[in-house]
mmCIF file of C-alpha atoms in Angstrom:
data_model
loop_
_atom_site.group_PDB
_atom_site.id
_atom_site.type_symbol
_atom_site.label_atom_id
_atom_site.label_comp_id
_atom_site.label_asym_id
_atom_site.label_seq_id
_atom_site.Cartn_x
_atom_site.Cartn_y
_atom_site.Cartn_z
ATOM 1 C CA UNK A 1 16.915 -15.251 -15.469
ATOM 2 C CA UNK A 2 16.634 -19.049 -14.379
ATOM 3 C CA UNK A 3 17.047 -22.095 -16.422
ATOM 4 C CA UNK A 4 13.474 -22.688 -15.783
ATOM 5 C CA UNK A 5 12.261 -19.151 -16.615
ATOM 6 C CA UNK A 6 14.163 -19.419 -20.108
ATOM 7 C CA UNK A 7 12.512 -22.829 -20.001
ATOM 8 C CA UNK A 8 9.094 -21.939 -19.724
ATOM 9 C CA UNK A 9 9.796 -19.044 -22.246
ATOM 10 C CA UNK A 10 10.979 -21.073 -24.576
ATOM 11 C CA UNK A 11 8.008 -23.575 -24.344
ATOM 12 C CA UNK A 12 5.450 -20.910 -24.745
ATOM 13 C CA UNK A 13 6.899 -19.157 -27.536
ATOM 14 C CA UNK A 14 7.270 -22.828 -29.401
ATOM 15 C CA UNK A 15 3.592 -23.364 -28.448
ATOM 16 C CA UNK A 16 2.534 -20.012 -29.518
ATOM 17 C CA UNK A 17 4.233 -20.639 -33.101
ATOM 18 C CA UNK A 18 2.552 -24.032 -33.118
ATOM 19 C CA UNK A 19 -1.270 -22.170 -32.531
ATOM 20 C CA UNK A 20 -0.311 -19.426 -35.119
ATOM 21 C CA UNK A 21 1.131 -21.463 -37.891
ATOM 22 C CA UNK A 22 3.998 -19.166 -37.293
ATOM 23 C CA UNK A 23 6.105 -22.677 -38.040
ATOM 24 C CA UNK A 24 4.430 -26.082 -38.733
ATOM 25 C CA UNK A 25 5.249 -29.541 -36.616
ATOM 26 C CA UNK A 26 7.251 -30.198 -39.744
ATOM 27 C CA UNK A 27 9.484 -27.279 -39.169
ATOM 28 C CA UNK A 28 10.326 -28.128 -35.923
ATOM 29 C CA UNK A 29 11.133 -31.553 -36.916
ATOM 30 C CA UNK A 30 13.682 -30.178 -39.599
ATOM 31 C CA UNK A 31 15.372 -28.839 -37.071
ATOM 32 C CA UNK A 32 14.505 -31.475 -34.261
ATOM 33 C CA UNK A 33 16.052 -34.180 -36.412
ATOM 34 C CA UNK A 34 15.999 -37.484 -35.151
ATOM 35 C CA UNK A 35 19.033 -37.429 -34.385
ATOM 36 C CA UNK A 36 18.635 -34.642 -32.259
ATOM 37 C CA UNK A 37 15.174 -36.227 -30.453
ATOM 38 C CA UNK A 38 17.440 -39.864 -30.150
ATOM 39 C CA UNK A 39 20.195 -37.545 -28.122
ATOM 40 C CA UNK A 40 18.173 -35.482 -26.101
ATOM 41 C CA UNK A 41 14.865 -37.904 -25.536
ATOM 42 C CA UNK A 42 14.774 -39.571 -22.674
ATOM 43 C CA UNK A 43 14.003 -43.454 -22.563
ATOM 44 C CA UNK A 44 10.493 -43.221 -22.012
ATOM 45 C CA UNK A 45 9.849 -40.265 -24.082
ATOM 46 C CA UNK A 46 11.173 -41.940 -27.011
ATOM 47 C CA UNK A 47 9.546 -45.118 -25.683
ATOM 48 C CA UNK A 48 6.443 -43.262 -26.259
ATOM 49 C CA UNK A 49 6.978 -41.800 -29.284
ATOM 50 C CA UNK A 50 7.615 -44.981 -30.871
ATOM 51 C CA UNK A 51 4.629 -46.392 -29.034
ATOM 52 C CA UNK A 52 2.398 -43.781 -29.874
ATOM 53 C CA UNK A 53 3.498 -44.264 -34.082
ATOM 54 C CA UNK A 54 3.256 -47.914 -33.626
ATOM 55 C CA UNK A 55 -0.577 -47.697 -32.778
ATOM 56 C CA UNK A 56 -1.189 -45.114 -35.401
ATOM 57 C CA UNK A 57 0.384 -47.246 -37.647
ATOM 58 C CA UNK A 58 3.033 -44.228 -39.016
ATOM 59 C CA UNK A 59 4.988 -41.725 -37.426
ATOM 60 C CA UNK A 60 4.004 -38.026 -38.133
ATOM 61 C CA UNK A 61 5.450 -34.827 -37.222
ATOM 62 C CA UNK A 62 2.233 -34.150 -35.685
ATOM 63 C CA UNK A 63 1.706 -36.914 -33.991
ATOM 64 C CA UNK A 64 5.811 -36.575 -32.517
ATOM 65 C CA UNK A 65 4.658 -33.162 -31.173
ATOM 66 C CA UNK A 66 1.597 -34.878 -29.854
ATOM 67 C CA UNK A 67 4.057 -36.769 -27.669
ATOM 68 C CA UNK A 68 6.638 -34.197 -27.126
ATOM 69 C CA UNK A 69 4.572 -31.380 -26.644
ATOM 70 C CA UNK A 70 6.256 -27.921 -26.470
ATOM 71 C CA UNK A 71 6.787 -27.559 -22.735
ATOM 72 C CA UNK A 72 8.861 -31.146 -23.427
ATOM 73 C CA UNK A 73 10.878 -29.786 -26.358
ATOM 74 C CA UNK A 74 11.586 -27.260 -24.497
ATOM 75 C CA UNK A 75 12.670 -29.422 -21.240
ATOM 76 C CA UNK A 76 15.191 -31.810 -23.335
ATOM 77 C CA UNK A 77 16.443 -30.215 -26.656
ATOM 78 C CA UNK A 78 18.712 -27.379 -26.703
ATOM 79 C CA UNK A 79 17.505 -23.861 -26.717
ATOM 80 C CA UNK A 80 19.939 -23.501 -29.883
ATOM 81 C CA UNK A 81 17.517 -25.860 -31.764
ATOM 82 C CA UNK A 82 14.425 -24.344 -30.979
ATOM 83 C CA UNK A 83 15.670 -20.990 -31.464
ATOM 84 C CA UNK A 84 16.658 -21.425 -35.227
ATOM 85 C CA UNK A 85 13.509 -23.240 -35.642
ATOM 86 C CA UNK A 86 11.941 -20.316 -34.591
ATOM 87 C CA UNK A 87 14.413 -17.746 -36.039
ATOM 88 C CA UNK A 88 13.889 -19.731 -39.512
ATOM 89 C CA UNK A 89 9.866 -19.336 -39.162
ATOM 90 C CA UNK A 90 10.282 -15.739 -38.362
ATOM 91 C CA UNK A 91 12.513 -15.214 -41.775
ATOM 92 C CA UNK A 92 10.039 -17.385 -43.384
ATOM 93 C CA UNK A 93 7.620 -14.162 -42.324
ATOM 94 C CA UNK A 94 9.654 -12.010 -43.794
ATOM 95 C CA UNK A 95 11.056 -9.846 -40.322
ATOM 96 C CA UNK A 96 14.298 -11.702 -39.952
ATOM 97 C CA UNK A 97 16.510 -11.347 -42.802
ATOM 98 C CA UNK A 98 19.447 -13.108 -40.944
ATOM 99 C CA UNK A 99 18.184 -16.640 -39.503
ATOM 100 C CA UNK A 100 19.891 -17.468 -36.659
ATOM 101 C CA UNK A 101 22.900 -19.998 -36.924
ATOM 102 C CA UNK B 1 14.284 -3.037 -52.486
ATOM 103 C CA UNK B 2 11.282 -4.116 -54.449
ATOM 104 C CA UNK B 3 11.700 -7.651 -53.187
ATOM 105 C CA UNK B 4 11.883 -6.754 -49.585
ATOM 106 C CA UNK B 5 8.844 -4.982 -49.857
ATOM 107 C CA UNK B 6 7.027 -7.252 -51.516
ATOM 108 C CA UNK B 7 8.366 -9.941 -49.316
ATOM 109 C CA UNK B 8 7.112 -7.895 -46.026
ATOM 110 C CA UNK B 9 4.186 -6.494 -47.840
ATOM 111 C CA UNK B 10 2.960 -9.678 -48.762
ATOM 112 C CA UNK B 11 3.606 -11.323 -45.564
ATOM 113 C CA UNK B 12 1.959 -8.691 -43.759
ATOM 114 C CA UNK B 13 -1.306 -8.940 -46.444
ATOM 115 C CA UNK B 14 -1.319 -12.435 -45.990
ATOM 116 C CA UNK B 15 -3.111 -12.844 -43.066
ATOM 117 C CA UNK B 16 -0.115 -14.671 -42.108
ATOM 118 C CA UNK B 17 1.110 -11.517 -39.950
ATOM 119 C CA UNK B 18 -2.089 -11.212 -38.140
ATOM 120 C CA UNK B 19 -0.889 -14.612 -36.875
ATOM 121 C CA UNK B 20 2.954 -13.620 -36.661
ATOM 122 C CA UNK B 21 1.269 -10.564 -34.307
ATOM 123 C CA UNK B 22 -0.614 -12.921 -32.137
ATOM 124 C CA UNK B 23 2.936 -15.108 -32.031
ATOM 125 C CA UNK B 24 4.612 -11.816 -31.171
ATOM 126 C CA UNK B 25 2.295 -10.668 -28.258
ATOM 127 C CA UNK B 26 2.291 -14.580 -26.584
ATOM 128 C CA UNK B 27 6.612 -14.206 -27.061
ATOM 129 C CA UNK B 28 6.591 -10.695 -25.682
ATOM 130 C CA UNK B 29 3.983 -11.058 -22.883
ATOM 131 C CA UNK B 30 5.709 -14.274 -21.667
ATOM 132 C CA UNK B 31 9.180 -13.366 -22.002
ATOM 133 C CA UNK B 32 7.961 -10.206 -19.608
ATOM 134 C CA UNK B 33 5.826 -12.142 -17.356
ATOM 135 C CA UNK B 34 8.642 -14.673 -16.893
ATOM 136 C CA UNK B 35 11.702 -12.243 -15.988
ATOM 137 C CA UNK B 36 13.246 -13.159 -19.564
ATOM 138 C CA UNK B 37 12.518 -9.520 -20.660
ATOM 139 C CA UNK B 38 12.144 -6.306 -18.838
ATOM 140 C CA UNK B 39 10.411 -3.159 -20.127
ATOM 141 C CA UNK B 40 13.439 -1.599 -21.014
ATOM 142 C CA UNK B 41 14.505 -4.479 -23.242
ATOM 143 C CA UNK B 42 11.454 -3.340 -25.245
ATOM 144 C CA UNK B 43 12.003 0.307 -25.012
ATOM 145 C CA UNK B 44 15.454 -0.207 -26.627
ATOM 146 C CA UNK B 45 13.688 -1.448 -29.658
ATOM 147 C CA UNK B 46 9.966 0.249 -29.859
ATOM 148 C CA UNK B 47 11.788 3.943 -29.114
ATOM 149 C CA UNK B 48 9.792 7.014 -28.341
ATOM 150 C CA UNK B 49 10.739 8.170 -32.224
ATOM 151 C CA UNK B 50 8.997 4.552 -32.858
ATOM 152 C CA UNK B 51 6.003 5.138 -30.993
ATOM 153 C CA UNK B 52 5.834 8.443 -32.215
ATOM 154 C CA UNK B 53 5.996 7.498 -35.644
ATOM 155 C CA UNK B 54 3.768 4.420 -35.324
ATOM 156 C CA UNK B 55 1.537 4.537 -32.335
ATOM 157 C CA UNK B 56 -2.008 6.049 -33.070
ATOM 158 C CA UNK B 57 -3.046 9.402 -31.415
ATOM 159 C CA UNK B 58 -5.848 7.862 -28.696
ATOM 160 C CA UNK B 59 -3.263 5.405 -27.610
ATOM 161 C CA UNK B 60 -0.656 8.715 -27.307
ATOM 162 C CA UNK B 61 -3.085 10.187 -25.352
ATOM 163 C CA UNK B 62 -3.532 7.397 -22.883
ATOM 164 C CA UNK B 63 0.566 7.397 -22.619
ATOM 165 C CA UNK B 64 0.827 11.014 -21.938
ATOM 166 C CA UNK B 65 -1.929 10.510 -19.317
ATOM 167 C CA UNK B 66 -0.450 8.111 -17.785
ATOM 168 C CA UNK B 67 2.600 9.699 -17.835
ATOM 169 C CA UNK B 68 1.361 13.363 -16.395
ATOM 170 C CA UNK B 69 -0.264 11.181 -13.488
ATOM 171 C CA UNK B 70 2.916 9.035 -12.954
ATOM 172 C CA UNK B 71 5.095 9.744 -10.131
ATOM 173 C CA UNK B 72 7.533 8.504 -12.257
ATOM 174 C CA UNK B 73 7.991 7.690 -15.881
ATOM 175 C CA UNK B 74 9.669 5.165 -17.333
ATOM 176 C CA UNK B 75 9.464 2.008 -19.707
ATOM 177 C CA UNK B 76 7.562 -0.180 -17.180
ATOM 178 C CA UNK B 77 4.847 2.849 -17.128
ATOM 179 C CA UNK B 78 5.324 2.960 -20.936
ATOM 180 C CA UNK B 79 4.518 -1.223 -21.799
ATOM 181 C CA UNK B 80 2.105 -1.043 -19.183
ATOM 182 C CA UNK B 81 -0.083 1.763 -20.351
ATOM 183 C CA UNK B 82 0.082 0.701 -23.747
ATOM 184 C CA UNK B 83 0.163 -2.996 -23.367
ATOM 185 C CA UNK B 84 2.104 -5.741 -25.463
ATOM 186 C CA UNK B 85 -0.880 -6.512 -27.733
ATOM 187 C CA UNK B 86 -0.770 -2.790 -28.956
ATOM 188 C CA UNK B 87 3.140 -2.852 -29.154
ATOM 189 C CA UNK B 88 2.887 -5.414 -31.674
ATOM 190 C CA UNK B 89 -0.332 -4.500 -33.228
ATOM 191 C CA UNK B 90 1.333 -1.115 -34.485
ATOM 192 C CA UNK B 91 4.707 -1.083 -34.240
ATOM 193 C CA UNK B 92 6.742 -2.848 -37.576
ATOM 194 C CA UNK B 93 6.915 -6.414 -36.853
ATOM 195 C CA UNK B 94 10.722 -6.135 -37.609
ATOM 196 C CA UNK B 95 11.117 -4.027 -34.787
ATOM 197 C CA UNK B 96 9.556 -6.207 -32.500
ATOM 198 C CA UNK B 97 11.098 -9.341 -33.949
ATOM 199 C CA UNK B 98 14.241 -7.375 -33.345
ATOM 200 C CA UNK B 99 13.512 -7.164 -29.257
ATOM 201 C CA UNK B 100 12.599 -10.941 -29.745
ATOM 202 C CA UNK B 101 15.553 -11.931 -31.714
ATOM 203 C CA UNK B 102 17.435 -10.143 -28.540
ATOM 204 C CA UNK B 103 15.938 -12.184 -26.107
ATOM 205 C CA UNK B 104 16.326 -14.615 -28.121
ATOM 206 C CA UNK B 105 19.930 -14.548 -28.323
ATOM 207 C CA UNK B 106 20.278 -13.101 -25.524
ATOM 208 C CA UNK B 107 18.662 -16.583 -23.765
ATOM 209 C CA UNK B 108 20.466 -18.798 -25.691
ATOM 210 C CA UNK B 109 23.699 -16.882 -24.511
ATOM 211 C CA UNK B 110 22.791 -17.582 -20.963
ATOM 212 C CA UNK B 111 22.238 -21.527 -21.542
ATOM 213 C CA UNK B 112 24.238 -22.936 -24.611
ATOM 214 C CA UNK B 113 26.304 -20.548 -25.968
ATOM 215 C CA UNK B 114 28.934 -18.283 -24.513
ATOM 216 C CA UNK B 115 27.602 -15.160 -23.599
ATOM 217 C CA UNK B 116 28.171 -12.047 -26.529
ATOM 218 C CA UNK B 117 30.919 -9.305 -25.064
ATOM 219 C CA UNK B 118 27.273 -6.922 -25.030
ATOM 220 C CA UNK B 119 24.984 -9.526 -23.445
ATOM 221 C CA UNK B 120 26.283 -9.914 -20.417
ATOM 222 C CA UNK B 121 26.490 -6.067 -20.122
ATOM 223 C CA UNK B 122 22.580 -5.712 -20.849
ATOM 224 C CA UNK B 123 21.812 -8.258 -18.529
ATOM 225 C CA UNK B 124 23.344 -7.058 -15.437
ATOM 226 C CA UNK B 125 22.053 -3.551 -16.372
ATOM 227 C CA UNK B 126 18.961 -4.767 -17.088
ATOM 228 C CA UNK B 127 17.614 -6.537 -13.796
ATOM 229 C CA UNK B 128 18.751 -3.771 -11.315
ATOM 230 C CA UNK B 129 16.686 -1.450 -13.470
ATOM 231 C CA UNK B 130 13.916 -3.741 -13.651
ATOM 232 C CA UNK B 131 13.637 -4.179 -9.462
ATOM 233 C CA UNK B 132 14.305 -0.522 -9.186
ATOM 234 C CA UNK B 133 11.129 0.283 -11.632
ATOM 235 C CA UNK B 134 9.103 -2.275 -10.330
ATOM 236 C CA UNK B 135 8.879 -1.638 -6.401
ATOM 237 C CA UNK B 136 8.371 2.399 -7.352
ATOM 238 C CA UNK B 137 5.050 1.794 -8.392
ATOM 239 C CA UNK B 138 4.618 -0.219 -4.953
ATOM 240 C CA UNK B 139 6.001 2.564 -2.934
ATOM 241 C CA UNK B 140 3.749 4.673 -4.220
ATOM 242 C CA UNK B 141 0.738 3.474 -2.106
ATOM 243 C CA UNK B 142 2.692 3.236 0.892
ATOM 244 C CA UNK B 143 2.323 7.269 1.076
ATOM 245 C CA UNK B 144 -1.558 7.105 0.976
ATOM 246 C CA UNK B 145 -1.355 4.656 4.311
ATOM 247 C CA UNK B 146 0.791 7.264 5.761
ATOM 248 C CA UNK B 147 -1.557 9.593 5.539
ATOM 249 C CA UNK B 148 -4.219 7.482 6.919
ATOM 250 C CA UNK B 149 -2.565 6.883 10.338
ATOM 251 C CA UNK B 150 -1.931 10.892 10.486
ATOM 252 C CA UNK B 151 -5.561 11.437 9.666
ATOM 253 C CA UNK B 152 -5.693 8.823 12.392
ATOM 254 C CA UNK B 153 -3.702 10.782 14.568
ATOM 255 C CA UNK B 154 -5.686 13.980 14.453
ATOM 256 C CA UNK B 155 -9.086 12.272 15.813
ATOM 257 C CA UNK B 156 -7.390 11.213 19.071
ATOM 258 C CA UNK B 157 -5.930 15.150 19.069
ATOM 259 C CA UNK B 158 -9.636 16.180 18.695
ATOM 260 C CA UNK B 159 -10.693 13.551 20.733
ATOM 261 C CA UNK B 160 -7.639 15.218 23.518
ATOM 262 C CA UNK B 161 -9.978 18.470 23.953
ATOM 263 C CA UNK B 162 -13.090 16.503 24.855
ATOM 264 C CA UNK B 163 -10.372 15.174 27.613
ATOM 265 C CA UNK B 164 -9.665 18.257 29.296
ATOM 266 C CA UNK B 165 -13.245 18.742 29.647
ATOM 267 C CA UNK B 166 -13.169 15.812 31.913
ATOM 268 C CA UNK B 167 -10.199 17.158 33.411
ATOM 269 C CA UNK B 168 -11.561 20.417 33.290
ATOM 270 C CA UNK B 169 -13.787 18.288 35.879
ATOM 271 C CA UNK B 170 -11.465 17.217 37.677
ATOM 272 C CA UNK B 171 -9.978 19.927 38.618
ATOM 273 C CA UNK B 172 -13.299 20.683 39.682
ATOM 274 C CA UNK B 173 -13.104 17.785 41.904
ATOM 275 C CA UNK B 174 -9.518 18.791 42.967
ATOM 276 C CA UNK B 175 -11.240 21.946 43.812
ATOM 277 C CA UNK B 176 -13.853 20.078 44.685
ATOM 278 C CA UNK B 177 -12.209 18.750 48.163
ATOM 279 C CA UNK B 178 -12.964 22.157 49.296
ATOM 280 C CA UNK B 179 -15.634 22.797 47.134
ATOM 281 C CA UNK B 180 -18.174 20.208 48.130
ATOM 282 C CA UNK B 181 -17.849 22.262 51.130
ATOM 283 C CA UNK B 182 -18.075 25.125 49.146
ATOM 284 C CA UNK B 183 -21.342 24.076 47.638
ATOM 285 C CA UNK B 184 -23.187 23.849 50.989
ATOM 286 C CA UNK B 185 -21.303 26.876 52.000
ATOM 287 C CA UNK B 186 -22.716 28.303 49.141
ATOM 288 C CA UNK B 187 -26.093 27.519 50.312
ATOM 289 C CA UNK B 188 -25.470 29.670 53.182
ATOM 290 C CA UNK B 189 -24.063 32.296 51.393
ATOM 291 C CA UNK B 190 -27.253 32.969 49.356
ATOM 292 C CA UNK B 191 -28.766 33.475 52.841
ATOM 293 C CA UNK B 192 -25.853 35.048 54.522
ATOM 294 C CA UNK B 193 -25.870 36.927 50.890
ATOM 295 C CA UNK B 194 -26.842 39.436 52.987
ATOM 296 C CA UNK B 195 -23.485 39.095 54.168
ATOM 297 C CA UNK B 196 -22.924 38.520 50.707
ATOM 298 C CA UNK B 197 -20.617 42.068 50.670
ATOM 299 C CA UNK B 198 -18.141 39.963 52.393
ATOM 300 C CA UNK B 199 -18.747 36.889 50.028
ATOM 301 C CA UNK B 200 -16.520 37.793 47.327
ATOM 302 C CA UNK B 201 -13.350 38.632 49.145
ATOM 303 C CA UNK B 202 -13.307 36.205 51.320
ATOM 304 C CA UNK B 203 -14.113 33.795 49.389
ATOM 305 C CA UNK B 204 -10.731 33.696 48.375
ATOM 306 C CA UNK B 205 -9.418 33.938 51.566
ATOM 307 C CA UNK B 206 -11.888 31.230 52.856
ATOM 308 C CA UNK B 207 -10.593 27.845 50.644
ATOM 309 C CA UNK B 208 -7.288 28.405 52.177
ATOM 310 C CA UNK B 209 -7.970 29.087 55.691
ATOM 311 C CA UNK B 210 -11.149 26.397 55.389
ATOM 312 C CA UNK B 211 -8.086 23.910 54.379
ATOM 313 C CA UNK B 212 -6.113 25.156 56.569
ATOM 314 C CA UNK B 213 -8.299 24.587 59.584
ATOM 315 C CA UNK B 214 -8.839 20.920 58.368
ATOM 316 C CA UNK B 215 -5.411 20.134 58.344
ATOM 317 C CA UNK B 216 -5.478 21.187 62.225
ATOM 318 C CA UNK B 217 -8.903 19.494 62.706
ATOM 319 C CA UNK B 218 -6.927 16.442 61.080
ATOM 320 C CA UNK B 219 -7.893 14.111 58.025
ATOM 321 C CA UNK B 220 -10.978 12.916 60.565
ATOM 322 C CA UNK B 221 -13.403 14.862 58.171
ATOM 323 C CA UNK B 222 -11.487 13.885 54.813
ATOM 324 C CA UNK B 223 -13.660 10.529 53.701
ATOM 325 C CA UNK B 224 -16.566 9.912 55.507
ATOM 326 C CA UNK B 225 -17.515 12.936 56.614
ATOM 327 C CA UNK B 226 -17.533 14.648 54.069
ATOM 328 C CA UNK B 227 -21.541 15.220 53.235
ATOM 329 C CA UNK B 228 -22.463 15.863 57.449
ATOM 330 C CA UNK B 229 -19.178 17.862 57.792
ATOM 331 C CA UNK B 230 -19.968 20.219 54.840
ATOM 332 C CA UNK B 231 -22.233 21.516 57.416
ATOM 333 C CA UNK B 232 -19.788 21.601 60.083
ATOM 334 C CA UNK B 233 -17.458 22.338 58.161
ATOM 335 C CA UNK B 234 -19.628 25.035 56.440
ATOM 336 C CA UNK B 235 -20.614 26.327 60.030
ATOM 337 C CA UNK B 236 -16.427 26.014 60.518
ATOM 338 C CA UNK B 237 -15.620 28.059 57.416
ATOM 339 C CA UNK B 238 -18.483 30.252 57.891
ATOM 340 C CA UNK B 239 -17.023 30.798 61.280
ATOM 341 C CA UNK B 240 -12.888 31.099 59.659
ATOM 342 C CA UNK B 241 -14.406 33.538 57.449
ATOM 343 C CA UNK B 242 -15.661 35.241 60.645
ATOM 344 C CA UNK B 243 -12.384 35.632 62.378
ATOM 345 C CA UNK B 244 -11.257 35.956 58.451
ATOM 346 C CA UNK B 245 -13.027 38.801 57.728
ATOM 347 C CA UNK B 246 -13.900 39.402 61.232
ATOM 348 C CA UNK B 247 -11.293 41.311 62.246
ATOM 349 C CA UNK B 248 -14.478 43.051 62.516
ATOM 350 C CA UNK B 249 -16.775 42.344 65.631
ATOM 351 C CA UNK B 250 -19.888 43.169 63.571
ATOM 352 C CA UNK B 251 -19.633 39.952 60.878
ATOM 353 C CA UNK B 252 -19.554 37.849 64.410
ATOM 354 C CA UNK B 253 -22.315 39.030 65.434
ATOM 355 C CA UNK B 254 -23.695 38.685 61.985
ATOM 356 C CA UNK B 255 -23.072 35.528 61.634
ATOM 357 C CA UNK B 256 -24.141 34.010 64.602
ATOM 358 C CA UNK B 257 -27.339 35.262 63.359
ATOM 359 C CA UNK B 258 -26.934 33.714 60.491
ATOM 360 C CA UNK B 259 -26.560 30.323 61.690
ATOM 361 C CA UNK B 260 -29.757 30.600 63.420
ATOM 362 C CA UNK B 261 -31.481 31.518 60.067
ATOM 363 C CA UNK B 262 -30.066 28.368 58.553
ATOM 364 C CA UNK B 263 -31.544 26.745 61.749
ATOM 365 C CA UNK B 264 -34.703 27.843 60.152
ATOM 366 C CA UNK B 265 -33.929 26.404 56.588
ATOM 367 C CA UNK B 266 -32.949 23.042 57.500
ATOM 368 C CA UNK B 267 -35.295 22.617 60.369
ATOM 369 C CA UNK B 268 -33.306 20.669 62.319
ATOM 370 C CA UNK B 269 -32.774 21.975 65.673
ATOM 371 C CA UNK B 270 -30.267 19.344 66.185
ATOM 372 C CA UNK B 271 -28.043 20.887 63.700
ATOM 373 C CA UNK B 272 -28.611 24.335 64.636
ATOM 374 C CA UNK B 273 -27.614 23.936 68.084
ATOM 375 C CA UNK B 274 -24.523 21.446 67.129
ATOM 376 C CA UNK B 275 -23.493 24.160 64.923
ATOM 377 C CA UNK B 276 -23.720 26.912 67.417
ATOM 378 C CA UNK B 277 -22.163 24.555 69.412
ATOM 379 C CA UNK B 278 -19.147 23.691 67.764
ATOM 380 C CA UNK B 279 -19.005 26.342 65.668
ATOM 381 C CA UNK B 280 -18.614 28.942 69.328
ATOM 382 C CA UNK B 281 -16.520 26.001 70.608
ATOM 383 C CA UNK B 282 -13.742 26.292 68.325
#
């Protein structure tokens, strides 16, 4: 498979948790830390995060995942992170007793 | 144990697996549309004991269906015919988060991590598998146009006997360079059917000594002359068939009387008298 296959995969199946409540934008930003967002963001991306808070007057998890939507996430953070964000939501669901470290 | 179930139990109750199955089905689908997952990466998990034990009866009967009409059987036929949505829709979640959690892994192994000792294995053992299932459903159809162009083929063959029948004329026509002559020749016969005893043996013995005489009397008469000399040349061959047949004194004699009954057909005297003419000349 290609980077960009595993890519796209991983942006769908982020998206697809997002629609389904499988995991909220709060879960991904427990494992998206900002720490994690301020390493892997690009300039302008975080540029427009911050914009994007500074006209709504706070910064949200929602309104980060406004920004960085899921086909973003899953352009600049690491595949690890968005896998145990989505390994944690399926043990959350009770069909993944082991969440992925 | 009694956690676990209620754990699942409730999960699945809540409405909150209705919505893990919908996640499932966009993971599953996409992960297969993309190339991250191949049908057999599925069948590893969802087993024929799995579907057996899980699948309902109408959607077993589809399978086998599909299965007794396959040219070939295996887990690409086997998603296909049941489909993702009702993978996930009856088979345990766990299982299915199992083939995810593969991928999954299996993914992150490819990009970030370093690859499990049994990853790479599957992987490598995977894709050849997947392009060998895939194009077998393509080659099917190929057969089908096979058969066209050979259905194809037999139209010209049936078409081929409508072509002798031209040729069939055409020989006529090769005949026919002594036969237009024949024809006219014929003409006389009917009258000289009198002489018409002699018709049918000589007859035979009249194309070759008719083109035999031509060949002597040159290609003068071979074009042109074709439609007048089929009366000289009928006189001529009436006249071969003469010394032909004539070893006999009587058929000369018989047909110079002949010729002067055709005289009295055509009503020409012109050709009557050229036809004596030449015909006594040579």
């Amino acid at each position: 498979m290609s980077n960009d296959q595993r890519q796209a995969w991983f942006a769908r199946v982020m998206e697809s948790g997002l629609e389904n409540d499988i995991f909220a934008p709060s879960d991904v930003l427990a494992h998206a830390t900002p720490d994690v967002l301020a390493s892997h963001l690009p300039p302008e991306l975080l540029s427009k995060v911050l914009s994007a808070s500074l006209a709504a007057g706070s910064m949200t998890p929602e309104r980060v995942l406004e920004t960085v939507t899921p086909d973003l996430l899953a352009k600049h953070l690491p595949h690890e992170v968005l896998w145990q964000c989505i390994a944690a939501a399926a043990a959350r669901a009770g069909v993944n007793k082991t969440v992925g470290s | 144990m009694h956690r676990r179930r209620g754990c699942t139990r409730g999960g699945e109750q809540d409405g909150g697996l209705v919505n893990l199955k919908a996640f499932f089905v966009a993971t599953l689908s996409s992960a297969l549309d993309l190339g991250i997952a191949v049908p057999e990466d599925v069948i590893r998990h969802v087993t024929p004991d799995v579907l057996a034990a899980h699948l309902p009866r109408p959607l077993w009967a589809r399978l086998l269906t599909a299965c007794v009409g396959a040219p070939r059987v295996d887990a690409q036929l086997v998603v296909e015919t049941i489909g993702v949505p009702n993978l996930c829709e009856h088979v345990p979640a766990q299982i299915i988060w199992n083939c995810i959690q593969e991928l999954g892994q299996r993914s992150l192994a490819g990009v970030v991590m370093a690859a499990p000792a049994a990853v790479p294995s599957s992987r490598p053992h995977t894709m050849p598998t997947s392009s060998v299932s895939r194009p077998i459903p393509l080659a099917t159809p190929p057969p089908p146009p096979a058969a066209e162009p050979r259905a194809a083929a037999h139209p010209p063959a049936a078409v081929g006997p409508s072509i002798p029948l031209p040729g069939a004329a055409g020989d006529a026509e090769v005949d026919g360079s002594g036969r237009p002559r024949m024809q006219p020749s014929q003409r006389f016969r009917p009258s000289s059917t009198g002489i018409g005893r002699l018709a049918t043996p000589p007859s035979n013995a009249r194309r070759p000594q008719a083109q035999a005489t031509p060949s002597a009397t040159p290609t003068v008469g071979d074009a042109a002359p074709a439609a007048p000399r089929v009366k000289r040349g009928q006189t001529e061959a009436d006249f071969d068939l003469e010394t032909y047949v004539g070893g006999k004194d009587d058929w000369k004699n018989a047909l110079a009387v002949e010729d002067e009954q055709l005289v009295d057909w055509s009503a020409t005297d012109e050709t009557v008298t050229n036809g004596d003419e030449i015909g006594r000349k040579r």
